[in-house]
XYZ file of C-alpha atoms in Angstrom:
264
model
C -2.760 1.898 1.376
C -1.914 4.865 -0.810
C -4.502 7.182 -2.338
C -4.940 7.383 -6.093
C -2.919 10.586 -6.343
C -0.128 9.127 -4.214
C -0.015 6.050 -6.451
C 0.083 8.208 -9.575
C 2.895 10.357 -8.162
C 4.818 7.213 -7.155
C 4.386 5.854 -10.684
C 5.565 9.200 -12.064
C 8.703 9.126 -9.947
C 9.435 5.529 -10.968
C 9.002 6.311 -14.656
C 11.180 9.420 -14.364
C 13.983 7.350 -12.816
C 13.695 4.671 -15.500
C 13.576 7.326 -18.208
C 16.726 9.006 -16.930
C 18.555 5.660 -16.935
C 17.419 4.818 -20.477
C 18.395 8.251 -21.806
C 21.868 7.901 -20.264
C 22.287 4.489 -21.872
C 21.219 5.883 -25.261
C 23.932 8.526 -25.082
C 26.567 5.780 -25.167
C 24.707 3.481 -27.577
C 26.335 2.477 -30.893
C 25.121 3.931 -34.176
C 22.542 1.990 -36.151
C 20.065 -0.774 -35.352
C 19.990 -4.534 -34.929
C 18.366 -6.849 -37.470
C 17.672 -10.466 -36.599
C 17.375 -13.221 -39.182
C 16.598 -16.880 -38.502
C 18.166 -19.847 -40.236
C 17.171 -23.336 -39.071
C 15.688 -21.692 -35.942
C 19.066 -20.124 -35.150
C 19.247 -16.355 -34.785
C 21.733 -14.426 -36.894
C 22.444 -10.793 -36.120
C 23.170 -7.899 -38.489
C 24.291 -4.360 -37.801
C 22.263 -1.927 -39.899
C 23.901 1.487 -40.299
C 22.313 4.433 -42.171
C 23.951 4.674 -45.584
C 25.402 1.162 -45.285
C 24.198 -2.195 -46.588
C 20.413 -2.449 -46.751
C 20.266 -5.668 -44.718
C 23.222 -4.761 -42.539
C 26.564 -6.345 -41.803
C 26.714 -9.781 -40.180
C 27.886 -9.715 -36.553
C 30.058 -12.735 -35.644
C 29.847 -14.459 -32.251
C 33.006 -12.815 -30.970
C 31.171 -9.464 -31.159
C 28.161 -10.478 -29.040
C 28.652 -7.369 -26.893
C 27.684 -5.287 -29.937
C 24.538 -7.395 -30.299
C 23.654 -6.758 -26.670
C 24.204 -2.997 -26.949
C 22.166 -2.702 -30.146
C 19.325 -4.786 -28.701
C 19.345 -2.650 -25.554
C 19.342 0.504 -27.672
C 16.244 -0.602 -29.557
C 14.466 -1.436 -26.301
C 15.509 1.848 -24.663
C 14.238 3.896 -27.615
C 10.827 2.205 -27.407
C 10.721 2.635 -23.636
C 11.555 6.344 -23.875
C 8.599 6.877 -26.206
C 6.274 4.934 -23.902
C 7.532 6.609 -20.705
C 7.230 10.117 -22.133
C 3.664 9.376 -23.245
C 2.707 7.913 -19.856
C 4.365 10.751 -17.932
C 2.449 13.318 -19.976
C -0.800 11.533 -19.084
C 0.032 11.339 -15.373
C 1.076 15.000 -15.220
C -2.162 16.079 -16.890
C -4.214 14.094 -14.365
C -2.322 15.133 -11.226
C -2.044 18.797 -12.227
C -5.542 19.615 -10.997
C -6.666 16.379 -9.321
C -7.173 15.942 -5.578
C -8.454 12.779 -3.902
C -10.986 14.696 -1.796
C -12.289 17.072 -4.476
C -15.792 15.497 -4.504
C -16.018 15.870 -0.723
C -14.797 19.469 -0.908
C -17.490 20.236 -3.457
C -20.072 19.582 -0.730
C -18.120 21.102 2.167
C -17.720 24.409 0.318
C -21.476 24.879 0.166
C -22.841 27.068 2.940
C -24.527 25.320 5.865
C -27.880 26.668 4.740
C -27.553 24.711 1.485
C -25.808 21.645 2.891
C -28.855 20.571 4.888
C -30.860 20.307 1.663
C -28.205 18.538 -0.388
C -27.742 14.768 -0.650
C -24.071 14.406 -1.694
C -23.170 11.657 -4.150
C -21.034 10.099 -1.422
C -20.758 10.610 2.322
C -18.167 13.047 3.561
C -15.369 11.596 5.678
C -16.871 13.127 8.813
C -20.271 11.582 8.049
C -18.840 8.163 7.270
C -16.579 8.154 10.326
C -19.447 9.202 12.602
C -21.642 6.430 11.218
C -18.813 3.897 11.620
C -18.149 4.954 15.213
C -21.852 4.833 16.107
C -22.155 1.136 15.283
C -22.992 -0.956 18.334
C -21.114 -4.239 18.634
C -20.430 -6.932 21.192
C -16.721 -7.182 22.047
C -15.057 -10.335 23.288
C -15.860 -11.189 26.905
C -13.196 -11.095 29.634
C -12.411 -14.046 31.867
C -13.061 -13.364 35.543
C -9.491 -14.211 36.549
C -7.899 -11.592 34.283
C -6.294 -8.511 35.823
C -8.359 -5.416 35.083
C -6.439 -2.952 32.914
C -8.049 0.331 31.887
C -7.050 2.832 29.217
C -6.970 6.613 29.677
C -10.573 6.792 28.456
C -11.706 4.025 30.823
C -11.887 1.194 28.316
C -10.886 -2.265 29.524
C -8.142 -4.079 27.596
C -6.287 -7.352 28.062
C -2.657 -6.299 28.420
C -0.388 -3.410 29.300
C 0.802 -3.247 25.689
C -2.770 -2.952 24.430
C -3.278 -0.111 26.924
C -0.172 1.635 25.576
C -1.489 1.256 22.026
C -5.027 2.357 22.906
C -3.760 5.407 24.814
C -1.509 6.337 21.881
C -4.424 6.160 19.423
C -6.605 8.148 21.825
C -4.017 10.924 22.208
C -3.518 11.047 18.429
C -7.312 11.188 17.913
C -7.230 8.027 15.800
C -10.683 6.470 16.049
C -10.662 2.722 16.694
C -12.828 -0.174 17.799
C -11.391 -2.561 20.371
C -11.924 -6.267 19.653
C -14.648 -5.686 17.083
C -15.792 -9.108 15.767
C -14.643 -10.100 12.285
C -15.584 -13.279 10.450
C -12.751 -14.993 8.566
C -13.543 -17.890 6.256
C -11.644 -20.958 7.434
C -11.238 -19.722 11.007
C -14.549 -18.255 12.090
C -15.132 -15.130 14.148
C -12.003 -13.413 15.454
C -11.591 -10.206 17.436
C -8.767 -8.024 16.058
C -7.120 -6.011 18.806
C -7.944 -2.757 17.011
C -10.047 -1.929 13.965
C -9.748 1.391 12.125
C -11.477 3.059 9.187
C -8.990 4.323 6.619
C -9.627 7.873 5.436
C -7.723 7.183 2.215
C -9.473 3.977 1.160
C -12.638 4.048 3.321
C -11.889 0.406 4.158
C -11.332 -1.122 7.573
C -7.765 -1.778 8.697
C -6.915 -4.281 11.439
C -4.102 -4.112 13.985
C -3.022 -7.311 15.708
C -0.474 -7.151 18.505
C 1.130 -10.495 19.341
C 2.615 -10.223 22.802
C 3.996 -13.684 23.594
C 5.804 -14.814 20.482
C 8.367 -16.800 22.491
C 5.536 -19.091 23.662
C 5.391 -21.888 21.020
C 1.664 -22.543 21.397
C 0.854 -18.820 21.247
C 3.139 -18.305 18.229
C 1.538 -21.233 16.397
C -1.919 -19.773 16.989
C -0.742 -16.326 15.865
C 0.683 -17.696 12.617
C -2.556 -19.540 11.863
C -4.530 -16.353 12.461
C -2.284 -14.318 10.164
C -2.652 -16.995 7.483
C -6.441 -16.801 7.873
C -6.310 -13.048 7.279
C -4.300 -13.624 4.105
C -6.675 -16.377 2.927
C -9.422 -13.761 3.233
C -7.408 -11.279 1.142
C -6.470 -9.106 4.129
C -2.733 -8.744 3.759
C 0.001 -7.337 6.038
C 1.126 -3.964 4.741
C -2.277 -3.285 3.201
C -5.206 -3.805 5.583
C -3.389 -5.679 8.342
C -0.859 -4.150 10.734
C 1.215 -6.494 12.869
C 3.350 -5.816 15.926
C 5.119 -8.377 18.106
C 6.644 -8.849 21.536
C 8.600 -11.477 23.404
C 9.621 -11.662 27.046
C 12.915 -9.936 26.201
C 11.720 -7.684 23.383
C 9.030 -5.189 24.337
C 6.657 -3.066 22.309
C 8.602 -0.811 19.930
C 6.859 2.577 20.111
C 8.999 4.046 17.350
C 7.664 1.318 15.069
C 4.123 1.934 16.327
C 4.426 5.627 15.449
C 5.842 4.786 12.015
C 3.043 2.325 11.263
C 0.367 4.721 12.481
C 1.767 7.544 10.333
C 1.909 5.258 7.298
C -1.529 3.664 7.519
C -3.745 5.641 9.890
C -2.911 9.353 9.812
């Protein structure tokens, strides 16, 4: 999920593109404005030109293209005013705004002062340390399962989960393996990986579905994804999904892209 500044800059870019399009359309717009009059609930259109008839000249049906262009012109002129006002507001905010400026206010104090200060909100380092220190009970392993260990000695259930865990470890992305999560309508589940987002300070869940060509497994996976959504945890926001089949393995390029987008 994007930070506030990223969302503002994205909105700025969108408005700038729309504004450019509207200004281009206005360059080719006809002179004058459109007046609409209603008779028996039927719209009648008039072309009002400066210096011409006060109420404008009636536009017959065969000139509906003129009606469209005049209506679009009126809309574009109003949008240009709105967009320019909104862009000025966004530029004022983003000019000297940073998402971590409250945290930096504390971090810039010398260590001698920091120990006496209670910041209005925890720094990222403090919050992450507290999150990582939580003790939890992961899901138990069946005795007949092959033992698979990650680079840091943690036991996981599959080779793909080991690949993912080792990737996060090498990238210094803190995670919790199979941390319990209660979902209304399904009960307690154990997401493969749970992360704490630095941008939003919310937990993000990563579910890897490794046997999607198994009908029973796929059915269970779909139900679990639906349960996430029913609990307002949506893919592309706080839920990351990757998939495998017998013929299609784990796509590490996609893993790297997803990690860069949501976790780094």
